[in-house]
Amino acid sequence: MTRDEVDAFLEREFPQVHHGGRTYFIEEVGPMSARLRMAYHERHIRPGGTLSGPSIMALAELALYVAILAQIGPVALAVTTNLSFNFLRKPAQRDLIAECRLLKLGKRLAVGEVAMRSDGESDIACHATGTYSLPDRR
Amino acid sequence: MTRDEVDAFLEREFPQVHHGGRTYFIEEVGPMSARLRMAYHERHIRPGGTLSGPSIMALAELALYVAILAQIGPVALAVTTNLSFNFLRKPAQRDLIAECRLLKLGKRLAVGEVAMRSDGESDIACHATGTYSLPDRR
Amino acid sequence: MTRDEVDAFLEREFPQVHHGGRTYFIEEVGPMSARLRMAYHERHIRPGGTLSGPSIMALAELALYVAILAQIGPVALAVTTNLSFNFLRKPAQRDLIAECRLLKLGKRLAVGEVAMRSDGESDIACHATGTYSLPDRR
Amino acid sequence: MTRDEVDAFLEREFPQVHHGGRTYFIEEVGPMSARLRMAYHERHIRPGGTLSGPSIMALAELALYVAILAQIGPVALAVTTNLSFNFLRKPAQRDLIAECRLLKLGKRLAVGEVAMRSDGESDIACHATGTYSLPDRR
């Protein structure tokens, strides 16, 4: 699927991702990869201007799902089985960019990693790895 | 700290946890442990009535933080360094209960595990482990 | 499978686990659980008398495999897909006991946790969670 | 430290890594990175010619340690606090190459990732992330 097709699929199947105003944006999908942006929005902010852990984790989970959808097509039934996060640095007070790379796309399991950086920075703020269980395909 | 003290501390320091209406409740704190409840609320729900991954991950992160606060007192500066989740079963369409147990409370690091079950069930829906880095104490 | 059946199966299929003299012992298998012992042996020791990380990780992986075998029977083809370890304390200079509990035994995936303690101690030295991918069964 | 200095330090402080004949080799250290090789050796092999999980995990742990030593100098006291592995593909019947990249080198914690591939292949056989707790430095 192209970027726009993934976007339309998510809006149709998971409208509540954008509940309260859209803050997650797909910037690009490629072979075994995806880049997403999370807008710096009061909903994601904790005291001191830092981004909340759950908003960062939601970005990573979504980035993995987008990268998988782009490869295997509209499969609502892929489910996360494992997610693991290393929080490395306090993110800056701006958008957070997630670069996802699939490490494996097997028949049953897809595994990927996500590096999240504050927009314009090179240091990784949070690194995630995750596994999705894929439905049987024909 | 007692349950009520932790509750008051969180409301003062992290009011946005309850943004949109309180859905996370501390039920009990004990030695090296805590039990929390996440109310089944439309904000946390995905199509088909299932709970969203991020709402479950937020519950686990909060349960760990509550268990640590109860042990070491009001320390706003503890930061999550690692969180790891195994999603085992689709949770039922009701409240989710988190039982947190600290496995280690060291000078620098606290490590714990969280078992999350649908209210009234014995099977674990999601299991998490996490590490917090603790500020220097005197 | 009983404890002795699992033991015989491992010796037949994975004799190299005991390469250099047997140091891993199955103490008990039960419903969704297993207990193993790793003998304190010079092969596993690092300077200062501590146990090596890899010997501890090997014990955890084996404990999960034993618990799964006891449930589903002799299936050489189960493969580890994910293992995650929190090293909590330096183990004492004696045997290490692993208590494994399966959290899920699905059609495709088995997930469990392993708590490892020095013999006779209550504090956990290392905590692991792991996932095995199971072959199709009939 | 240079490659040779790290090598000499490990041989002096952790001779048992090479117990039974040297199979782990440091190929290169660089800024925040290291590359190691594990020789295909009967000691690491399981039935069917596959490499054992513990030998792969040992390689990852060592690669992280080497990358940290190269940055901070001879510190025997760094200890692993967390290691997480995704086993993606059965490695081929030859040497395994580990590429380690440090994602963070803080005052207290170092975090890195390790991609392990069969020699000459581009697909990752196992991906690891790990955290070391660092001793106080002056």
XYZ file of C-alpha atoms in Angstrom:
552
model
C 0.000 0.000 0.000
C 1.092 3.570 -0.589
C 1.262 6.201 2.113
C -2.195 7.505 1.186
C -3.723 4.050 1.140
C -2.382 3.241 4.593
C -3.634 6.597 5.810
C -7.132 5.998 4.444
C -7.187 2.474 5.853
C -6.268 3.687 9.335
C -8.838 6.439 9.254
C -11.530 3.974 8.259
C -10.568 1.156 10.627
C -9.017 3.009 13.562
C -10.550 6.488 13.615
C -9.968 6.781 17.359
C -6.210 7.048 16.777
C -7.006 10.619 15.834
C -9.455 11.171 18.697
C -9.219 14.738 19.982
C -7.552 16.029 16.817
C -5.011 14.404 14.562
C -1.500 14.385 16.024
C 0.027 11.311 14.343
C 1.017 11.701 10.691
C 2.479 9.219 8.237
C 5.277 10.999 6.408
C 6.551 8.214 4.223
C 6.362 4.488 3.661
C 9.035 2.513 1.820
C 10.246 -1.032 1.435
C 10.201 -2.514 4.952
C 10.117 0.986 6.452
C 7.959 3.917 7.511
C 8.456 7.402 8.933
C 5.852 9.025 11.165
C 5.536 12.337 12.947
C 3.838 13.059 16.261
C 2.874 16.709 16.565
C 3.890 18.430 19.785
C 0.450 18.813 21.313
C -0.747 19.615 24.798
C -2.425 16.207 24.956
C 0.969 14.474 24.919
C 2.781 16.777 27.325
C 3.804 16.189 30.918
C 4.994 18.787 33.448
C 8.187 20.479 32.341
C 7.202 20.176 28.684
C 8.305 16.583 28.259
C 6.349 14.123 26.150
C 4.433 11.445 28.026
C 5.676 7.868 27.885
C 2.359 6.536 26.571
C 2.262 9.034 23.688
C 5.765 7.925 22.664
C 4.832 4.260 22.976
C 1.694 4.866 20.907
C 3.832 6.433 18.172
C 6.147 3.419 18.068
C 3.302 0.911 17.944
C 1.646 2.857 15.134
C 4.891 3.174 13.158
C 5.368 -0.589 13.235
C 1.791 -1.170 12.173
C 2.099 1.298 9.285
C 5.308 -0.324 8.037
C 3.648 -3.747 8.145
C 0.465 -2.554 6.416
C 2.516 -0.972 3.642
C 4.109 -4.361 2.991
C 1.248 -6.803 3.386
C -1.841 -4.753 2.584
C -4.954 -3.937 4.597
C -4.944 -6.485 7.412
C -6.841 -5.220 10.397
C -6.111 -8.345 12.361
C -2.383 -8.091 12.914
C -1.877 -7.943 16.675
C 1.046 -6.760 18.754
C 2.576 -9.547 20.810
C 5.673 -7.819 22.172
C 6.895 -4.245 22.548
C 10.097 -3.205 24.249
C 11.288 0.346 24.858
C 14.532 1.988 25.897
C 13.990 5.595 26.916
C 17.323 7.269 26.284
C 16.881 11.040 26.553
C 14.193 13.524 27.409
C 12.711 14.548 24.055
C 12.799 18.244 23.140
C 9.658 20.383 23.208
C 8.769 19.782 19.596
C 7.526 17.142 17.150
C 8.831 13.619 17.530
C 9.861 11.695 14.396
C 9.704 7.886 14.292
C 11.784 5.924 11.788
C 10.646 2.316 11.616
C 12.519 -0.493 9.922
C 11.172 -4.022 9.658
C 13.836 -6.580 10.568
C 11.738 -9.559 9.569
C 8.501 -10.129 7.741
C 7.729 -13.799 8.076
C 4.590 -15.803 7.472
C 3.466 -15.556 11.073
C 5.523 -12.829 12.686
C 6.800 -9.387 11.741
C 9.545 -7.799 13.827
C 10.791 -4.255 13.591
C 12.652 -1.498 15.343
C 11.717 2.155 15.753
C 14.113 5.016 16.433
C 12.399 8.162 17.698
C 14.110 11.545 17.599
C 13.008 15.104 18.240
C 12.525 16.840 14.914
C 15.894 18.014 13.620
C 18.026 16.107 16.140
C 20.347 13.177 15.527
C 20.276 11.628 19.005
C 17.651 8.983 19.590
C 15.205 9.864 22.393
C 13.544 6.455 22.520
C 14.304 3.159 20.811
C 11.695 0.437 20.468
C 11.490 -3.066 19.104
C 8.228 -4.860 18.496
C 6.618 -8.014 17.183
C 3.277 -8.375 15.445
C 1.532 -11.685 14.947
C 0.131 -11.854 11.414
C -3.090 -13.579 10.388
C -2.893 -16.481 7.941
C -2.683 -15.167 4.405
C -3.322 -16.886 1.112
C 3.510 6.920 51.336
C 0.000 5.613 51.785
C -2.450 5.133 48.957
C -4.026 8.513 49.589
C -0.691 10.287 49.757
C 0.426 8.810 46.438
C -2.931 9.753 44.947
C -2.664 13.351 46.129
C 0.941 13.580 44.930
C 0.018 12.380 41.444
C -2.906 14.736 41.199
C -0.675 17.646 42.163
C 2.328 16.735 40.014
C 0.770 14.899 37.072
C -2.805 16.191 36.730
C -2.807 15.381 32.994
C -2.880 11.654 33.797
C -6.548 12.267 34.505
C -7.099 14.487 31.455
C -10.547 13.917 29.996
C -11.923 12.371 33.182
C -10.273 10.082 35.688
C -9.927 6.512 34.448
C -6.882 5.302 36.391
C -7.434 4.504 40.067
C -5.019 3.361 42.754
C -6.721 0.562 44.630
C -3.984 -0.385 47.058
C -0.330 0.075 47.829
C 1.692 -2.351 49.924
C 5.277 -3.293 50.594
C 6.967 -3.347 47.173
C 3.574 -3.579 45.472
C 0.586 -1.710 44.121
C -2.761 -2.511 42.532
C -4.414 -0.163 40.066
C -7.630 -0.178 38.067
C -8.257 1.276 34.637
C -11.936 1.968 34.061
C -13.401 0.665 30.820
C -13.913 3.978 29.066
C -14.571 4.906 25.465
C -11.277 6.795 25.391
C -9.348 3.532 25.732
C -11.383 1.438 23.324
C -10.527 0.251 19.835
C -12.883 -1.260 17.247
C -14.431 -4.490 18.453
C -14.400 -3.287 22.059
C -10.775 -4.098 22.758
C -8.554 -1.860 24.867
C -5.895 0.121 23.038
C -2.264 -0.862 23.452
C -1.222 2.608 24.630
C -3.888 2.699 27.355
C -2.622 -0.657 28.650
C 0.986 0.506 28.496
C 0.056 3.706 30.330
C -1.528 1.637 33.099
C 1.626 -0.465 33.508
C 3.920 2.543 33.601
C 1.707 4.220 36.196
C 1.475 1.082 38.340
C 5.267 0.858 38.508
C 5.544 4.517 39.388
C 2.934 4.211 42.137
C 4.674 1.186 43.662
C 7.985 3.075 43.667
C 6.487 6.258 45.132
C 4.864 4.276 47.922
C 8.311 2.943 48.851
C 10.586 5.946 48.437
C 8.287 8.912 48.908
C 7.406 11.869 46.689
C 10.108 11.852 44.022
C 8.889 13.478 40.852
C 12.184 12.858 39.128
C 12.213 9.096 38.773
C 12.331 8.367 35.044
C 11.469 5.246 33.101
C 14.469 3.777 31.315
C 13.041 0.516 30.037
C 9.584 -0.962 29.545
C 8.845 -4.319 27.983
C 5.415 -5.780 27.243
C 4.043 -9.176 26.310
C 0.479 -8.923 25.062
C -1.025 -12.327 25.804
C -4.768 -12.162 25.274
C -7.375 -9.687 24.119
C -8.704 -8.097 27.313
C -12.420 -8.396 28.010
C -14.767 -5.414 27.654
C -14.423 -4.273 31.233
C -12.039 -2.720 33.737
C -8.418 -3.798 33.630
C -6.620 -4.514 36.916
C -2.853 -4.100 37.249
C -0.908 -5.896 39.972
C 2.587 -4.501 40.291
C 5.411 -6.084 42.253
C 8.830 -4.489 42.639
C 11.595 -7.026 42.040
C 14.364 -4.686 43.070
C 14.607 -1.313 44.736
C 18.241 -0.302 44.549
C 20.007 2.982 45.061
C 19.902 3.879 41.393
C 17.413 1.551 39.771
C 14.023 0.113 40.588
C 12.734 -2.854 38.594
C 9.265 -4.322 38.710
C 6.754 -6.459 36.920
C 3.087 -5.798 36.248
C 0.429 -8.418 35.544
C -2.742 -6.994 34.011
C -5.998 -8.931 34.011
C -9.582 -8.103 33.104
C -11.547 -7.553 36.281
C -12.571 -10.920 37.719
C -10.390 -13.047 35.436
C -7.362 -15.110 36.361
C -5.611 -15.158 32.971
C -3.109 -12.386 32.378
C -3.977 -10.179 29.395
C -0.679 -8.286 29.363
C 2.553 -8.735 31.302
C 5.078 -5.929 31.636
C 8.475 -5.410 33.182
C 10.009 -2.009 33.696
C 12.972 -0.126 35.082
C 13.010 3.326 36.636
C 16.163 5.322 37.207
C 16.025 6.925 40.648
C 17.466 10.307 41.561
C 20.244 10.442 44.150
C 18.728 10.361 47.607
C 20.209 11.248 50.957
C 5.399 -35.310 29.660
C 6.721 -36.134 33.095
C 9.997 -34.839 34.461
C 11.788 -38.032 33.439
C 10.326 -38.001 29.946
C 11.429 -34.426 29.365
C 14.850 -35.304 30.714
C 15.200 -38.287 28.392
C 13.955 -36.265 25.426
C 16.512 -33.516 26.033
C 19.334 -35.968 26.435
C 18.412 -37.645 23.163
C 17.738 -34.502 21.138
C 20.061 -31.945 22.731
C 22.937 -33.877 24.292
C 25.251 -30.880 23.907
C 23.339 -29.054 26.664
C 25.303 -31.297 28.989
C 28.590 -30.897 27.133
C 31.496 -30.857 29.579
C 29.507 -32.511 32.361
C 25.900 -32.083 33.358
C 25.206 -28.834 35.199
C 21.535 -28.196 34.361
C 19.003 -30.353 36.184
C 15.222 -30.524 35.918
C 13.878 -30.632 39.459
C 10.174 -30.614 38.766
C 7.591 -30.044 36.080
C 3.993 -29.134 36.802
C 0.971 -27.629 35.082
C 2.354 -24.667 33.097
C 5.503 -24.651 35.221
C 8.972 -26.079 35.717
C 11.809 -25.772 38.216
C 15.437 -26.236 37.187
C 18.772 -26.099 38.965
C 22.098 -24.957 37.572
C 24.994 -26.410 39.551
C 27.643 -23.952 40.659
C 30.432 -25.099 38.364
C 33.702 -23.541 37.326
C 32.460 -23.460 33.727
C 29.838 -20.869 34.656
C 31.966 -18.677 36.883
C 33.450 -15.266 36.223
C 36.111 -13.451 38.250
C 34.982 -12.767 41.794
C 32.898 -15.939 41.845
C 29.915 -14.512 40.032
C 27.938 -16.530 37.494
C 28.351 -15.565 33.861
C 25.494 -13.841 32.077
C 25.337 -16.449 29.306
C 25.087 -19.340 31.790
C 22.149 -17.582 33.477
C 20.500 -16.859 30.130
C 20.986 -20.494 29.090
C 19.231 -21.617 32.263
C 16.239 -19.361 31.570
C 15.916 -20.483 27.962
C 16.082 -24.124 29.024
C 13.530 -23.649 31.824
C 11.035 -22.195 29.354
C 11.634 -25.018 26.920
C 11.171 -27.648 29.641
C 7.894 -26.075 30.807
C 6.611 -26.035 27.225
C 7.693 -29.616 26.507
C 5.971 -30.830 29.651
C 2.727 -29.315 28.347
C 2.772 -30.093 24.651
C 4.953 -33.194 24.384
C 8.155 -33.911 22.480
C 8.377 -31.114 19.925
C 11.954 -30.460 18.922
C 10.930 -27.669 16.598
C 9.749 -25.015 19.024
C 12.021 -22.015 18.516
C 12.736 -19.030 20.729
C 11.617 -15.760 19.167
C 12.140 -13.352 22.056
C 14.026 -13.382 25.345
C 14.298 -10.470 27.727
C 16.334 -10.337 30.923
C 16.532 -8.062 33.942
C 19.666 -8.727 35.961
C 18.775 -7.616 39.468
C 21.478 -8.784 41.858
C 24.788 -10.566 41.740
C 23.963 -14.228 42.378
C 25.617 -15.911 45.356
C 28.409 -18.456 44.924
C 26.143 -21.455 44.817
C 23.513 -23.222 42.693
C 20.978 -21.106 40.869
C 17.317 -22.176 40.890
C 14.963 -21.230 38.041
C 11.204 -21.185 38.567
C 9.391 -20.961 35.251
C 5.721 -20.200 34.826
C 3.966 -20.197 31.448
C 1.754 -17.131 31.063
C 0.244 -18.274 27.808
C 0.194 -21.453 25.784
C -1.501 -20.606 22.513
C -1.692 -22.399 19.209
C 1.287 -20.547 17.762
C 3.051 -18.905 20.678
C 3.996 -19.809 24.228
C 5.051 -17.056 26.622
C 6.521 -17.497 30.065
C 8.489 -15.888 32.817
C 11.426 -17.241 34.785
C 12.551 -16.104 38.227
C 16.083 -17.172 39.110
C 17.328 -17.185 42.692
C 20.433 -18.439 44.423
C 19.607 -21.668 46.214
C 17.945 -20.869 49.532
C 17.426 -17.144 48.883
C 14.161 -15.300 48.376
C 15.463 -12.345 46.344
C 15.406 -12.781 42.592
C 18.861 -12.516 40.985
C 17.596 -12.447 37.399
C 14.112 -12.258 35.911
C 13.395 -13.310 32.352
C 10.449 -13.405 29.997
C 10.453 -15.338 26.757
C 8.402 -16.361 23.764
C 8.590 -19.586 21.803
C 7.026 -20.067 18.400
C 5.311 -23.447 18.262
C 5.059 -25.701 15.218
C 1.625 -26.494 13.830
C 0.085 -29.329 15.787
C -2.792 -31.605 14.935
C 40.861 2.180 24.147
C 41.961 0.685 20.875
C 40.960 -2.732 19.638
C 44.193 -4.251 20.964
C 43.861 -2.575 24.350
C 40.319 -3.877 24.797
C 41.486 -7.301 23.709
C 44.344 -7.329 26.218
C 42.069 -6.034 28.977
C 39.521 -8.803 28.380
C 42.178 -11.487 28.296
C 43.574 -10.264 31.590
C 40.267 -9.692 33.401
C 37.972 -12.260 31.783
C 40.186 -15.104 30.540
C 37.310 -17.580 30.876
C 35.546 -15.956 27.904
C 38.050 -17.881 25.827
C 37.738 -21.083 27.870
C 38.050 -24.130 25.610
C 39.724 -22.198 22.812
C 39.152 -18.678 21.562
C 35.983 -18.324 19.499
C 35.074 -14.662 20.074
C 37.183 -12.093 18.221
C 37.092 -8.305 18.261
C 37.340 -7.170 14.665
C 37.061 -3.431 15.112
C 36.157 -0.742 17.602
C 35.063 2.742 16.598
C 33.264 5.740 18.031
C 30.279 4.291 19.912
C 30.596 1.028 18.006
C 32.269 -2.357 17.807
C 32.293 -5.354 15.479
C 32.919 -8.864 16.759
C 33.092 -12.295 15.198
C 32.082 -15.603 16.717
C 33.828 -18.507 15.009
C 31.622 -21.383 13.929
C 32.789 -23.952 16.444
C 31.389 -27.255 17.597
C 31.006 -25.831 21.103
C 28.289 -23.424 19.870
C 26.396 -25.827 17.641
C 23.053 -27.497 18.193
C 21.552 -30.396 16.239
C 21.013 -29.510 12.605
C 24.033 -27.225 12.592
C 22.306 -24.227 14.150
C 24.048 -21.981 16.659
C 22.888 -22.241 20.256
C 20.891 -19.388 21.755
C 23.309 -18.913 24.656
C 26.327 -18.620 22.346
C 24.497 -15.903 20.374
C 23.466 -14.118 23.561
C 27.043 -14.304 24.847
C 28.256 -12.661 21.637
C 25.777 -9.794 22.010
C 26.650 -9.184 25.646
C 30.351 -9.172 24.809
C 29.888 -6.818 21.842
C 28.125 -4.291 24.052
C 30.826 -4.556 26.682
C 33.587 -4.087 24.104
C 31.897 -0.997 22.636
C 31.551 0.493 26.131
C 35.139 -0.306 27.128
C 36.436 1.297 23.937
C 34.633 4.506 24.937
C 35.195 4.725 28.681
C 38.394 2.777 29.261
C 39.186 -0.263 31.395
C 36.249 -0.509 33.799
C 35.786 -4.059 34.999
C 32.785 -3.090 37.068
C 30.234 -2.229 34.433
C 27.335 -4.654 34.900
C 24.555 -5.684 32.577
C 21.124 -4.698 33.865
C 18.949 -5.540 30.881
C 19.297 -7.613 27.729
C 16.556 -8.211 25.192
C 16.756 -10.438 22.131
C 14.687 -10.968 19.015
C 15.667 -14.156 17.223
C 14.727 -13.556 13.612
C 16.217 -16.309 11.464
C 18.182 -19.481 11.897
C 21.814 -18.455 11.414
C 23.790 -20.164 8.650
C 26.459 -22.753 9.416
C 29.311 -20.293 9.545
C 30.768 -17.430 11.600
C 28.381 -14.952 13.148
C 29.218 -11.229 12.948
C 27.959 -8.773 15.587
C 27.713 -5.069 14.827
C 27.171 -3.072 18.005
C 26.146 0.563 18.147
C 25.825 2.493 21.400
C 22.611 4.514 21.470
C 23.453 6.282 24.692
C 26.493 6.666 26.894
C 25.346 8.481 29.994
C 26.913 8.961 33.385
C 25.155 5.979 34.893
C 23.816 3.954 32.013
C 24.992 2.865 28.587
C 22.462 1.494 26.102
C 23.218 -0.136 22.787
C 21.907 -2.383 20.076
C 23.565 -5.329 18.388
C 22.712 -6.714 14.950
C 24.057 -10.216 14.349
C 24.360 -11.679 10.854
C 25.918 -14.799 9.401
C 29.196 -13.852 7.749
C 28.497 -12.457 4.303
C 24.714 -12.149 4.701
C 22.637 -8.985 4.895
C 19.653 -10.350 6.831
C 19.850 -10.040 10.592
C 19.705 -13.402 12.389
C 19.337 -11.935 15.879
C 18.828 -8.389 17.128
C 19.619 -7.408 20.703
C 19.382 -4.329 22.865
C 21.105 -4.010 26.201
C 21.804 -1.722 29.122
C 24.917 -1.591 31.262
C 25.073 0.202 34.592
C 28.337 2.140 34.818
C 30.356 2.686 37.970
C 30.865 6.242 39.206
C 33.719 7.827 37.305
C 35.801 10.866 38.096
